[in-house]
Structures are given as structure tokens and as C-alpha cells.
Short mmCIF file of C-alpha atoms in Angstrom, two decimals:
data_model
loop_
_atom_site.label_atom_id
_atom_site.label_comp_id
_atom_site.label_asym_id
_atom_site.label_seq_id
_atom_site.Cartn_x
_atom_site.Cartn_y
_atom_site.Cartn_z
CA MET O 1 13.90 133.74 125.67
CA PRO O 2 14.71 131.85 122.49
CA PRO O 3 17.33 133.33 120.17
CA ASN O 4 16.05 135.70 117.53
CA ARG O 5 16.52 133.74 114.32
CA THR O 6 14.94 133.54 110.90
CA THR O 7 14.19 130.17 109.35
CA SER O 8 14.28 129.86 105.56
CA ILE O 9 12.81 126.93 103.67
CA ASN O 10 13.95 126.78 100.08
CA SER O 11 12.33 125.06 97.14
CA SER O 12 13.34 125.16 93.50
CA HIS O 13 11.03 128.10 92.85
CA SER O 14 10.46 130.02 96.08
CA THR O 15 11.54 130.67 99.64
CA LEU O 16 9.30 130.59 102.69
CA ARG O 17 10.44 132.56 105.72
CA ALA O 18 9.28 132.38 109.32
CA GLU O 19 10.52 134.16 112.42
CA PRO O 20 10.10 133.42 116.14
CA GLY O 21 7.82 135.72 118.03
CA ASP O 22 4.39 136.28 116.60
CA GLU O 23 5.37 134.56 113.35
CA ALA O 24 5.44 130.81 112.77
CA TYR O 25 8.56 128.76 112.51
CA THR O 26 8.80 125.11 111.59
CA LYS O 27 9.64 122.21 113.86
CA ALA O 28 9.75 118.50 113.04
CA GLU O 29 8.18 116.06 115.44
CA GLY O 30 9.31 112.52 114.80
CA ASP O 31 8.16 111.45 111.38
CA HIS O 32 6.08 114.55 110.69
CA VAL O 33 6.58 118.29 110.73
CA GLU O 34 4.32 120.83 112.35
CA THR O 35 4.38 124.61 112.49
CA VAL O 36 4.95 126.04 115.95
CA HIS O 37 4.49 129.61 117.24
CA ALA O 38 7.07 130.91 119.68
CA ASP O 39 6.20 133.84 121.92
CA ALA O 40 9.49 135.56 122.66
CA GLU O 41 8.13 137.31 125.73
CA LYS O 42 6.22 134.43 127.33
CA GLY O 43 8.59 131.69 126.19
CA HIS O 44 5.93 129.18 125.19
CA LYS O 45 4.85 127.46 121.98
CA ARG O 46 1.49 126.68 120.50
CA LYS O 47 0.51 124.61 117.48
CA SER O 48 -0.53 126.37 114.32
CA SER O 49 -3.76 125.59 112.57
CA THR O 50 -2.57 126.95 109.23
CA PRO O 51 -2.53 124.60 106.19
CA GLU O 52 1.25 124.99 105.98
CA SER O 53 1.58 123.18 109.33
CA TYR O 54 1.18 119.87 107.49
CA TYR O 55 4.50 120.23 105.64
CA HIS O 56 7.72 122.03 106.51
CA ASN O 57 8.16 123.09 102.87
CA PHE O 58 4.72 124.05 101.62
CA ALA O 59 5.91 125.80 98.45
CA PRO O 60 5.61 122.81 96.04
CA ILE O 61 1.96 122.37 97.05
CA ALA O 62 1.21 126.09 96.99
CA GLU O 63 2.52 126.29 93.44
CA LEU O 64 -0.22 123.89 92.28
CA ASN O 65 -2.87 126.55 93.04
CA LEU O 66 -5.41 123.92 94.02
CA PRO O 67 -8.65 125.43 95.38
CA ASP O 68 -8.83 122.89 98.22
CA TRP O 69 -5.61 120.91 98.42
CA ARG O 70 -6.54 119.19 101.69
CA HIS O 71 -9.71 117.76 100.14
CA THR O 72 -7.69 116.61 97.13
CA GLU O 73 -5.13 115.03 99.44
CA LYS O 74 -7.81 113.16 101.35
CA ARG O 75 -9.17 111.78 98.08
CA LEU O 76 -5.65 110.81 97.03
CA VAL O 77 -4.93 108.94 100.25
CA ARG O 78 -8.32 107.24 100.07
CA VAL O 79 -7.54 105.97 96.57
CA LEU O 80 -4.12 104.73 97.70
CA ASP O 81 -5.72 102.97 100.66
CA MET O 82 -8.18 101.25 98.31
CA THR O 83 -5.74 100.28 95.54
CA LEU O 84 -2.04 100.35 96.39
CA LEU O 85 -2.26 99.17 100.00
CA PRO O 86 -4.70 96.22 99.65
CA THR O 87 -2.94 95.03 96.49
CA LEU O 88 0.45 94.92 98.19
CA TRP O 89 -1.14 93.41 101.30
CA ILE O 90 -2.73 90.47 99.48
CA LEU O 91 0.44 89.87 97.46
CA TYR O 92 2.50 89.81 100.66
CA LEU O 93 0.06 87.49 102.40
CA ASN O 94 0.35 85.03 99.51
CA ASN O 95 4.10 85.57 99.36
CA TYR O 96 4.39 84.37 102.93
CA LEU O 97 1.90 81.55 102.50
CA ASP O 98 4.02 80.14 99.67
CA ARG O 99 7.19 80.62 101.69
CA THR O 100 6.09 79.01 104.95
CA ASN O 101 3.62 76.31 103.90
CA ILE O 102 6.45 73.80 104.18
CA ALA O 103 5.98 74.11 107.95
CA GLN O 104 2.42 72.79 107.62
CA ALA O 105 3.52 70.15 105.11
CA ARG O 106 5.58 68.52 107.87
CA LEU O 107 2.36 67.54 109.60
CA ASN O 108 1.38 65.61 106.49
CA THR O 109 3.76 63.17 104.78
CA ILE O 110 6.39 65.36 103.11
CA ASP O 111 9.21 64.03 105.33
CA GLU O 112 8.39 60.42 104.48
CA ASP O 113 7.62 61.01 100.79
CA LEU O 114 10.85 62.90 100.09
CA GLY O 115 13.02 61.02 102.55
CA LEU O 116 13.85 64.06 104.67
CA THR O 117 16.10 63.11 107.58
CA GLY O 118 18.43 64.87 109.98
CA ASP O 119 18.89 68.50 109.01
CA ASP O 120 17.22 68.17 105.61
CA TYR O 121 14.15 70.14 106.66
CA ASN O 122 16.29 72.81 108.32
CA THR O 123 18.31 73.14 105.11
CA ALA O 124 15.14 73.41 103.01
CA VAL O 125 14.11 76.35 105.19
CA ALA O 126 17.54 77.99 105.17
CA VAL O 127 18.25 77.65 101.44
CA LEU O 128 15.16 79.69 100.57
CA THR O 129 16.62 82.53 102.61
CA VAL O 130 19.93 82.30 100.74
CA GLY O 131 18.12 82.80 97.42
CA TYR O 132 16.10 85.61 99.00
CA MET O 133 19.22 87.43 100.17
CA LEU O 134 21.04 87.13 96.83
CA ALA O 135 18.19 88.63 94.81
CA GLN O 136 17.02 91.39 97.08
CA LEU O 137 19.55 94.19 96.59
CA PRO O 138 19.75 94.02 92.78
CA SER O 139 15.97 93.73 92.65
CA ASN O 140 15.40 96.77 94.83
CA MET O 141 17.88 98.86 92.85
CA LEU O 142 16.28 97.67 89.60
CA LEU O 143 12.89 98.73 90.92
CA THR O 144 13.97 102.38 90.72
CA ARG O 145 14.33 101.93 86.94
CA VAL O 146 11.30 99.82 85.97
CA ARG O 147 7.52 99.97 86.33
CA PRO O 148 6.53 98.49 89.71
CA GLY O 149 2.98 98.02 88.43
CA ILE O 150 4.36 95.44 86.01
CA TYR O 151 7.45 94.17 87.81
CA LEU O 152 5.85 93.13 91.10
CA PRO O 153 2.85 91.28 89.58
CA VAL O 154 5.15 89.43 87.16
CA THR O 155 7.38 88.24 90.00
CA ALA O 156 4.27 87.08 91.89
CA ILE O 157 3.11 84.95 88.97
CA VAL O 158 6.56 83.46 88.41
CA TRP O 159 7.14 82.60 92.07
CA SER O 160 3.68 80.99 92.12
CA ALA O 161 4.76 78.62 89.35
CA VAL O 162 7.92 77.71 91.25
CA SER O 163 5.97 77.17 94.47
CA ALA O 164 3.58 74.83 92.65
CA ALA O 165 6.61 72.92 91.37
CA THR O 166 7.34 71.93 94.98
CA ALA O 167 4.53 69.39 94.59
CA GLY O 168 6.64 67.62 91.97
CA THR O 169 9.81 67.26 94.04
CA THR O 170 10.92 63.70 94.75
CA SER O 171 14.02 64.03 96.93
CA PRO O 172 15.70 66.39 99.40
CA GLN O 173 17.97 67.68 96.63
CA THR O 174 15.13 68.63 94.28
CA LEU O 175 13.35 70.28 97.20
CA PHE O 176 16.46 72.35 97.96
CA VAL O 177 16.69 73.56 94.34
CA VAL O 178 13.03 74.57 94.18
CA ARG O 179 13.22 76.32 97.55
CA PHE O 180 16.29 78.28 96.49
CA PHE O 181 14.59 79.62 93.37
CA LEU O 182 11.40 80.30 95.30
CA GLY O 183 13.35 82.54 97.67
CA PHE O 184 15.13 84.21 94.76
CA LEU O 185 11.83 85.07 93.07
CA GLU O 186 9.98 86.07 96.23
CA ALA O 187 12.72 88.52 97.22
CA PRO O 188 11.47 91.56 95.25
CA LEU O 189 8.08 91.82 96.92
CA PHE O 190 8.46 93.01 100.51
CA PRO O 191 11.26 95.57 100.13
CA GLY O 192 9.76 96.60 96.80
CA ALA O 193 6.34 97.05 98.40
CA VAL O 194 7.71 99.17 101.24
CA TYR O 195 9.76 101.24 98.80
CA LEU O 196 6.73 101.84 96.55
CA MET O 197 4.61 102.82 99.55
CA ASN O 198 7.29 105.31 100.61
CA CYS O 199 7.07 106.79 97.11
CA TRP O 200 3.36 107.56 97.59
CA TYR O 201 2.72 108.04 101.32
CA THR O 202 4.20 110.82 103.45
CA ARG O 203 6.17 110.18 106.60
CA LYS O 204 3.19 110.84 108.83
CA GLU O 205 1.17 108.23 106.92
CA ILE O 206 3.67 105.45 106.27
CA ALA O 207 4.17 103.73 109.65
CA LEU O 208 0.55 102.64 110.01
CA ARG O 209 0.39 101.50 106.38
CA THR O 210 3.59 99.51 106.79
CA ALA O 211 2.07 97.86 109.85
CA ILE O 212 -1.00 96.95 107.80
CA LEU O 213 1.26 95.50 105.11
CA TYR O 214 3.20 93.54 107.71
CA SER O 215 -0.03 92.14 109.13
CA GLY O 216 -0.24 90.14 105.89
CA LEU O 217 2.76 88.14 107.10
CA VAL O 218 1.20 87.43 110.48
CA LEU O 219 -2.23 86.63 109.06
CA ALA O 220 -0.61 84.30 106.55
CA GLN O 221 0.73 82.34 109.50
CA ALA O 222 -2.68 82.34 111.13
CA LEU O 223 -4.53 81.28 107.99
CA SER O 224 -1.98 78.71 106.88
CA GLY O 225 -2.90 76.31 109.65
CA ILE O 226 -6.60 76.58 108.85
CA LEU O 227 -6.02 76.14 105.10
CA ALA O 228 -3.70 73.19 105.64
CA ALA O 229 -6.16 71.53 108.01
CA GLY O 230 -8.93 71.81 105.42
CA ILE O 231 -6.76 70.58 102.54
CA PHE O 232 -5.24 67.67 104.45
CA SER O 233 -8.60 66.50 105.76
CA SER O 234 -10.41 66.65 102.40
CA LEU O 235 -7.84 66.20 99.60
CA ASP O 236 -5.15 63.92 101.02
CA GLY O 237 -4.82 61.14 98.42
CA ALA O 238 -7.12 62.79 95.86
CA ALA O 239 -5.96 62.22 92.26
CA GLY O 240 -3.03 60.29 93.66
CA LEU O 241 -1.52 63.35 95.33
CA ALA O 242 -0.67 63.71 99.00
CA GLY O 243 -2.20 66.48 101.06
CA TRP O 244 1.06 68.46 101.16
CA GLN O 245 1.20 68.43 97.34
CA TRP O 246 -2.31 69.83 97.12
CA LEU O 247 -1.30 72.48 99.66
CA PHE O 248 1.48 73.81 97.42
CA ILE O 249 -0.67 73.67 94.28
CA ILE O 250 -3.74 75.40 95.73
CA GLU O 251 -1.82 78.16 97.47
CA ALA O 252 0.25 78.76 94.31
CA LEU O 253 -2.97 79.19 92.33
CA MET O 254 -4.14 81.74 94.88
CA SER O 255 -0.93 83.73 94.37
CA THR O 256 -1.32 83.58 90.59
CA VAL O 257 -4.84 85.03 90.75
CA CYS O 258 -3.65 87.83 93.04
CA GLY O 259 -0.73 88.56 90.71
CA LEU O 260 -3.09 88.93 87.75
CA PHE O 261 -5.37 91.19 89.78
CA ALA O 262 -2.38 93.40 90.70
CA PHE O 263 -1.80 94.36 87.06
CA PHE O 264 -5.07 96.31 87.23
CA THR O 265 -4.79 97.92 90.68
CA LEU O 266 -1.08 98.57 91.31
CA PRO O 267 0.19 102.08 90.45
CA ASP O 268 3.63 103.03 89.22
CA TYR O 269 5.40 106.11 90.63
CA PRO O 270 3.69 109.48 91.24
CA HIS O 271 5.61 111.09 88.35
CA SER O 272 4.73 108.25 85.97
CA GLN O 273 2.13 108.49 83.23
CA THR O 274 1.44 104.76 83.53
CA GLY O 275 -0.04 102.39 86.10
CA SER O 276 -3.40 102.31 87.85
CA GLN O 277 -3.21 106.00 88.77
CA ARG O 278 -4.44 106.70 85.22
CA ARG O 279 -7.70 104.92 86.10
CA PHE O 280 -8.23 105.92 89.71
CA MET O 281 -6.74 109.43 90.05
CA ASP O 282 -7.62 112.69 88.37
CA ASP O 283 -5.00 115.21 87.23
CA ASP O 284 -5.08 117.23 90.47
CA MET O 285 -4.52 114.11 92.55
CA ARG O 286 -1.57 113.00 90.43
CA ARG O 287 0.04 116.45 90.58
CA LEU O 288 -0.47 116.66 94.33
CA ALA O 289 0.92 113.15 94.84
CA GLU O 290 4.24 114.26 93.40
CA ALA O 291 4.30 117.71 95.01
CA ARG O 292 3.53 116.58 98.54
CA LEU O 293 6.46 114.18 98.57
CA VAL O 294 8.77 117.07 97.69
CA ALA O 295 7.10 119.12 100.43
CA ASP O 296 7.50 116.26 102.89
CA ARG O 297 11.21 115.72 102.20
CA VAL O 298 13.00 116.65 105.40
CA THR O 299 16.41 117.48 103.98
CA GLY O 300 15.26 118.97 100.70
CA ALA O 301 17.66 116.60 98.96
CA THR O 302 16.78 115.08 95.65
CA GLY O 303 17.95 111.88 94.07
CA THR O 304 21.02 111.97 91.87
CA GLY O 305 19.54 109.34 89.59
CA LYS O 306 22.65 107.24 90.18
CA ILE O 307 22.05 103.84 91.74
CA TRP O 308 25.64 103.42 92.93
CA THR O 309 25.62 106.81 94.64
CA GLY O 310 22.63 105.71 96.70
CA LEU O 311 24.36 102.45 97.56
CA LYS O 312 27.49 104.29 98.67
CA LEU O 313 25.45 106.61 100.88
CA ALA O 314 23.78 103.59 102.45
CA VAL O 315 26.86 101.49 103.23
CA THR O 316 28.83 104.43 104.65
CA ASP O 317 26.10 105.47 107.09
CA ILE O 318 26.66 103.94 110.55
CA LYS O 319 22.92 104.02 111.19
CA THR O 320 22.40 101.52 108.38
CA TRP O 321 24.50 98.98 110.24
CA MET O 322 22.80 99.63 113.55
CA PHE O 323 19.52 98.64 111.95
CA VAL O 324 21.21 95.71 110.19
CA PHE O 325 22.34 94.19 113.49
CA MET O 326 19.01 94.94 115.10
CA ASN O 327 17.29 93.05 112.30
CA ILE O 328 19.75 90.11 112.38
CA PHE O 329 19.16 89.60 116.09
CA MET O 330 15.42 90.12 115.64
CA THR O 331 15.02 87.48 112.94
CA SER O 332 17.20 85.06 114.89
CA SER O 333 14.90 85.50 117.88
CA TYR O 334 11.78 84.31 116.05
CA GLY O 335 13.21 81.17 114.49
CA PHE O 336 10.16 79.36 115.84
CA ASN O 337 8.27 80.62 112.80
CA PHE O 338 8.99 77.66 110.50
CA PHE O 339 8.66 75.18 113.36
CA PHE O 340 5.51 76.34 115.11
CA PRO O 341 3.24 73.57 113.75
CA THR O 342 5.88 71.05 114.85
CA LEU O 343 6.08 72.68 118.29
CA VAL O 344 2.29 72.58 118.75
CA SER O 345 2.15 68.99 117.49
CA GLY O 346 4.76 68.09 120.10
CA LEU O 347 2.37 69.16 122.84
CA ASN O 348 0.24 66.09 121.97
CA ILE O 349 -3.00 67.98 122.40
CA GLY O 350 -4.73 66.11 119.57
CA SER O 351 -4.36 64.96 115.98
CA ASN O 352 -2.24 66.75 113.39
CA ILE O 353 -5.38 68.47 112.10
CA THR O 354 -6.09 69.74 115.62
CA SER O 355 -2.49 70.93 115.93
CA LEU O 356 -2.76 72.86 112.67
CA LEU O 357 -5.90 74.60 113.89
CA LEU O 358 -4.22 75.45 117.20
CA THR O 359 -1.40 77.26 115.42
CA SER O 360 -3.78 80.00 114.32
CA PRO O 361 -4.89 81.78 117.55
CA PRO O 362 -1.43 83.05 118.62
CA TYR O 363 -0.89 84.47 115.15
CA PHE O 364 -4.30 86.12 115.03
CA LEU O 365 -3.41 87.79 118.33
CA GLY O 366 -0.05 88.69 116.80
CA ALA O 367 -1.74 90.43 113.87
CA ILE O 368 -3.94 92.49 116.20
CA THR O 369 -1.05 93.31 118.55
CA SER O 370 1.26 94.26 115.71
CA PHE O 371 -1.33 96.63 114.29
CA LEU O 372 -2.10 98.28 117.64
CA VAL O 373 1.56 98.68 118.59
CA SER O 374 2.41 100.20 115.22
CA TRP O 375 -0.64 102.46 115.37
CA ASN O 376 0.39 103.77 118.79
CA SER O 377 4.01 104.11 117.68
CA ASP O 378 2.83 106.22 114.76
CA ARG O 379 0.48 108.22 116.98
CA ILE O 380 3.13 109.30 119.49
CA LYS O 381 6.06 109.18 117.03
CA GLU O 382 8.17 106.74 119.06
CA ARG O 383 9.90 103.55 117.94
CA GLY O 384 12.52 102.30 120.41
CA TYR O 385 10.29 101.61 123.43
CA HIS O 386 7.62 99.99 121.27
CA ILE O 387 10.19 97.59 119.81
CA SER O 388 11.67 96.88 123.23
CA GLY O 389 8.23 96.22 124.71
CA GLY O 390 7.48 93.55 122.11
CA LEU O 391 10.85 91.91 122.68
CA LEU O 392 10.25 91.91 126.43
CA ALA O 393 6.90 90.14 125.99
CA ALA O 394 8.57 87.58 123.71
CA ALA O 395 11.33 87.03 126.27
CA ILE O 396 8.78 86.26 128.98
CA GLY O 397 7.17 83.70 126.67
CA PHE O 398 10.54 82.11 125.94
CA VAL O 399 11.39 81.90 129.65
CA ILE O 400 8.08 80.18 130.42
CA THR O 401 8.66 77.68 127.60
CA ILE O 402 12.19 76.93 128.81
CA ALA O 403 11.17 76.60 132.45
CA THR O 404 8.22 74.20 132.22
CA SER O 405 7.02 71.06 130.49
CA ASN O 406 3.39 71.81 131.31
CA VAL O 407 1.39 71.61 128.09
CA SER O 408 -1.05 74.42 128.92
CA ALA O 409 1.72 76.76 130.06
CA ARG O 410 3.83 76.13 126.96
CA TYR O 411 0.91 76.76 124.63
CA ALA O 412 -0.08 79.87 126.62
CA ALA O 413 3.50 81.12 126.32
CA SER O 414 3.11 81.19 122.54
CA PHE O 415 0.54 83.96 123.03
CA LEU O 416 3.43 86.04 124.38
CA TYR O 417 6.38 85.20 122.17
CA ALA O 418 4.52 85.15 118.84
CA PRO O 419 2.71 88.52 119.19
CA GLY O 420 5.72 90.06 120.96
CA SER O 421 8.15 89.06 118.23
CA PHE O 422 5.94 90.16 115.36
CA SER O 423 4.93 93.50 116.90
CA ALA O 424 8.60 94.38 117.43
CA ASN O 425 9.72 93.23 114.01
CA ALA O 426 6.97 95.21 112.27
CA LEU O 427 8.56 98.48 113.39
CA VAL O 428 12.22 97.85 112.59
CA TYR O 429 11.89 98.31 108.85
CA THR O 430 9.72 101.42 109.23
CA TRP O 431 12.17 102.94 111.72
CA ALA O 432 15.09 102.21 109.42
CA LEU O 433 13.49 103.71 106.31
CA SER O 434 12.34 106.88 108.08
CA THR O 435 15.86 107.36 109.44
CA LEU O 436 17.76 106.50 106.25
CA SER O 437 15.78 108.28 103.53
CA THR O 438 17.97 111.12 102.27
CA THR O 439 17.40 110.27 98.58
CA PRO O 440 15.21 107.72 96.77
CA GLU O 441 18.31 105.74 95.76
CA LYS O 442 19.66 105.66 99.32
CA ARG O 443 16.25 104.71 100.68
CA ALA O 444 16.00 101.80 98.25
CA ALA O 445 19.55 100.65 99.03
CA CYS O 446 19.09 100.95 102.80
CA GLY O 447 15.82 99.06 102.69
CA ALA O 448 17.41 96.22 100.78
CA ILE O 449 20.57 96.12 102.94
CA VAL O 450 18.66 96.05 106.22
CA ASN O 451 16.34 93.34 104.93
CA ILE O 452 19.10 91.28 103.26
CA PHE O 453 21.43 91.11 106.22
CA GLY O 454 18.51 90.69 108.57
CA HIS O 455 17.78 87.39 106.88
CA ILE O 456 21.07 86.00 108.15
CA GLY O 457 18.99 85.16 111.20
CA ASN O 458 16.62 83.16 109.01
CA VAL O 459 19.56 81.16 107.64
CA VAL O 460 20.96 80.36 111.08
CA SER O 461 17.87 79.94 113.26
CA PRO O 462 16.46 76.79 111.58
CA TYR O 463 19.48 74.93 112.90
CA PHE O 464 18.55 75.88 116.47
CA PHE O 465 15.93 73.13 116.30
CA ARG O 466 17.59 69.73 116.60
CA ASP O 467 15.58 66.53 116.17
CA GLU O 468 17.20 65.01 119.25
CA GLU O 469 15.70 67.79 121.40
CA ALA O 470 12.12 67.24 120.25
CA PRO O 471 9.49 67.93 121.41
CA THR O 472 10.63 70.65 123.88
CA TYR O 473 13.52 72.17 121.87
CA ARG O 474 14.79 73.94 124.98
CA LEU O 475 18.16 74.87 123.45
CA ALA O 476 16.35 76.57 120.57
CA PHE O 477 14.30 78.67 122.97
CA ILE O 478 17.40 79.58 124.98
CA LEU O 479 19.13 80.77 121.81
CA MET O 480 16.07 82.75 120.71
CA LEU O 481 15.97 84.36 124.16
CA VAL O 482 19.63 85.38 123.84
CA PHE O 483 19.16 86.88 120.39
CA GLY O 484 16.03 88.68 121.56
CA ALA O 485 18.06 90.23 124.37
CA LEU O 486 20.69 91.35 121.86
CA ALA O 487 17.99 92.92 119.67
CA PHE O 488 16.64 94.68 122.76
CA ALA O 489 20.11 96.07 123.51
CA VAL O 490 20.69 97.31 119.95
CA ALA O 491 17.26 98.98 119.86
CA PHE O 492 18.08 100.78 123.11
CA ILE O 493 21.54 101.83 121.87
CA THR O 494 20.05 103.06 118.59
CA LYS O 495 17.49 105.14 120.46
CA ILE O 496 20.22 106.73 122.60
CA PHE O 497 22.43 107.34 119.56
CA LEU O 498 19.64 109.05 117.62
CA LYS O 499 18.73 111.09 120.69
CA LEU O 500 22.31 112.39 120.85
CA GLN O 501 22.18 113.13 117.13
CA ASN O 502 19.00 115.12 117.70
CA ARG O 503 20.76 117.25 120.31
CA LYS O 504 23.44 118.09 117.74
CA LEU O 505 20.77 118.92 115.18
CA ARG O 506 18.99 121.14 117.71
CA LYS O 507 22.23 122.96 118.55
CA ARG O 508 23.04 123.50 114.89
CA ALA O 509 19.51 124.75 114.22
CA ASP O 510 19.80 127.24 117.07
CA GLU O 511 23.14 128.48 115.76
CA THR O 512 22.35 128.66 112.05
CA GLY O 513 18.59 129.14 111.89
CA GLU O 514 18.09 125.90 109.98
CA VAL O 515 14.88 123.93 110.35
CA TYR O 516 15.16 121.43 113.21
CA ASN O 517 14.35 118.02 111.73
CA PRO O 518 14.96 115.33 114.37
CA PHE O 519 15.18 111.60 113.92
CA THR O 520 12.32 109.50 115.25
CA ILE O 521 13.51 107.76 118.40
#
């Protein structure tokens, strides 16, 4: 028979109480919280169908006195799914197009036109990541103080101009400079987008939406080959510009248009009186948007308003560094990303245009796989095994690529390592943010730290691919296999660590009567 305890849930204005037995008490399941009934005599539990079962601290929502808060919430989420989410998705897709189109440019004449030799291409890839890493933390901390509905669209327009400037580079050195500033200006978007989504969506909603956002990255890879094939075949030499120059110009224009569109559709924060919420949400929706995030807050903690306090909380939490190393190893394991068109071209299946078109199918499968894996992870509230499963699929693809020179087998292997890598990587950031979200400032700092250090892999992995090992690049695949195994190990260790932490939380809850709020494992 469970111990007779009383659970109290405090808000700033009221206290909710629930007792085991015939009364309801609150239990967290992964990223969401549900109300559970405990029968002291029979020793079993059953789910509650009461409205309060949606949130462990229902008081902030109850205080709104909305006649039908669930209907209002459904309308709110629908508006977010039609404004916030698609806006961030299209910005991120273009962000990644502008970042990775240099991979397609290699199948045109950029190497010859700029005199790229040796490790010049590898450096052009790596230097963007250096700029990205330097800007990300200050940008994410700044985002807590400015209007995201203005800040993110402005950065999109500015990075578009820098990306277009790539068409005017004339040497490796000028390319390096442009790439550095492109990375610096692209840095705010992804962590800023995830942070803004976490400011609007609840924990039970965020994983799937983050997966949808991440699909923009994978679809950018899939579409980039098709776009490049069309541009190279129709515009190469037009107006005296090479195909790769048109590629940078056209895709930069696409980003500019999307940035302008975002000014109209992107909201600010729920408590703000500015942003698109003024146009698309009524007063009840705006009030509920703010209240439900307070109700959804597991710890009941509120932000101090101090950026440096959040940063200190982030860097002193061991879990932050577990996710940092997981992300470093993860990004190192998919270094093929900037070299995939070159890898497919090395199979000698057809012309460069054919090779560009053949880069798309593995990434389309990756987008579908990433979405389904994240959806199931969200459905059953599990992260570790889903990440490990993707890494295992990628490892099988790497082993096949290392073991054979058969063209069909090597291309088929890409349908394992591309979807496997992307489906695993899509969950790391979500897992980290749901675990490290005590206050808004800490959440922003943790998101930036995990993403910043994770990009160490993107600085190192381009140098896995040595020209003298073309076209098989076996050493590169061996190294990616090793780093994938390390990511697998860290994901497993993190799962075990959080499981042990949950046991401590359960024991403390049993002893003190606190609400049991476990980590997602």
C-alpha cells in the first residue's frame, strides 16, 4: 500500500492539494504530467479524465476563468502551428540551403574559378562553423532581451546578403572571409527558433514541433541537389556568371523573401504586446498562452531576469556537458553532409547533373524517418533508445561503405547512414532542452552551449575527407563510425544517469510528498 501522503502544488495565488486514495495526485510522465488516482486498498492506479490532468499546476489556468479553456488552447496551438512553426521552418530551410550550397557548387566550377586546392574547400566549410560558434551564445542570451519577431527576420535578411556575396569571391581567402561572416550571421536562427518555440509550446507539444523544424534541415539537403541541377543546367554562363554563382544569388534571394515574410507572421513572447500575436490571437488566447507555460513548468521556478545567473546554472550542471559531448560526437559522425554530392559523383553513375539529382532521395527518406522517429519518441516519451537506434542504422551504413567498392551497395548504404544520422540528431537538442529547462535564462544558455560545442564536430569532420583518398574516402567513414559509436555510448550513459536521478526523485517524493517530476529518458 502506498504511503499516505498529501501533495501540494503551489502557485503565486493558490494551492492545489491532492491525496492518495480516492483523491487524485499528480505524476509526471516524461515530458508531460498527468493526474493519477491511487487506490490505497487495491494498490493500482488509473488515469484521470479531469481537465487538471493536462497540467500538474492547474491554478494559473483556473484563475483565467475561461468558459472553455481546452477549446481556447486548441485554437491557440492551431494558430501557432499556422504562423510560428511554418515561419521558423521556412527560415531554417533557407538557412541551411545558404550554408550548404557550397557542397553543390563543387560539382560546378567553383574549385577551378577560385583556385581551391588541397584543404581549401575543407577550410571553407570549417570556417563557417567557427563564425557560427562565436556568435551563438551571445545571440541566444540577447534574444531574451529583444523582440524575436524583429531580430530573427533581420538576421535572415542580412545573412542572405552575405550569402549572395559569395558569388563575388575571387580567391580562397575572400571565400574564407565571406563564409566566416555567413556562419556568424546564421548562428542566431536555429537555437533562437527552438528557444522561441519553447516559449510558446508546452513540453508535451514541443518534441514533435522541433522535429518538424529540424526536417527543414534535411529537406534543404534534399532540395539543394534538385535546385542546383536546375540552375547549373539552365543558367551556367548566363550574363557571364558561372552556375555556382547563380546558385548563391538565387538561394540568397529566396532567403530574403522569407525574411521579409517573417516580419508579418512571427510572434514575440507570450507576455509581449507586440508581434504577430496581435493579429492572429484574441485576448483569451494570449492570456492562456502565458498561463499555460506557468502551469506546465515542472519545478515551479521562475526566471531571475539575470542572464549571467542562467549561464552559471547551465555551465555548473553536469547534464549540460553530457549533452555537449553527445552532440560533439554526433556532429562528427555525420561529416559526410558537406561532401555528399562529391561522394555520389565519385560513384561515376552519370554526369554531375545526375549526381546532384541522386543526392536527394536519401535525404527525402531522412526527412520522413526523422519525423516518424521524433513522433514516436514524443508519443511514448522516450529519447535514449530512439537516438541509439538511429546511430545503429548509420553505423551499418558506414560499415557497408567501408567494406565494399560496389557502386550499388555504397549508394544503398547512404539510405542507412543519412536517415539514421539525421533521425538521431533531431532528438538530441529536444532531449537537452527538456532536461535543462529550470528557468528561461538557463534554457537559453543550455541550448546555446549544447549547440555551440556540438559544432566542434563540424569544424573537425571536414578534414576527415582527404583528396588523396577520393573517391572512396574510407578513412573518413571509419572516423565517422568511431564517433557514431562514441555518441551511442554517451546517449546510453545519459539514459542510465537520468534513470538513477529519477529513482532519487521518486524516493524524495515518497518521503516528502513532493510532486514526482522525472526526467525523460
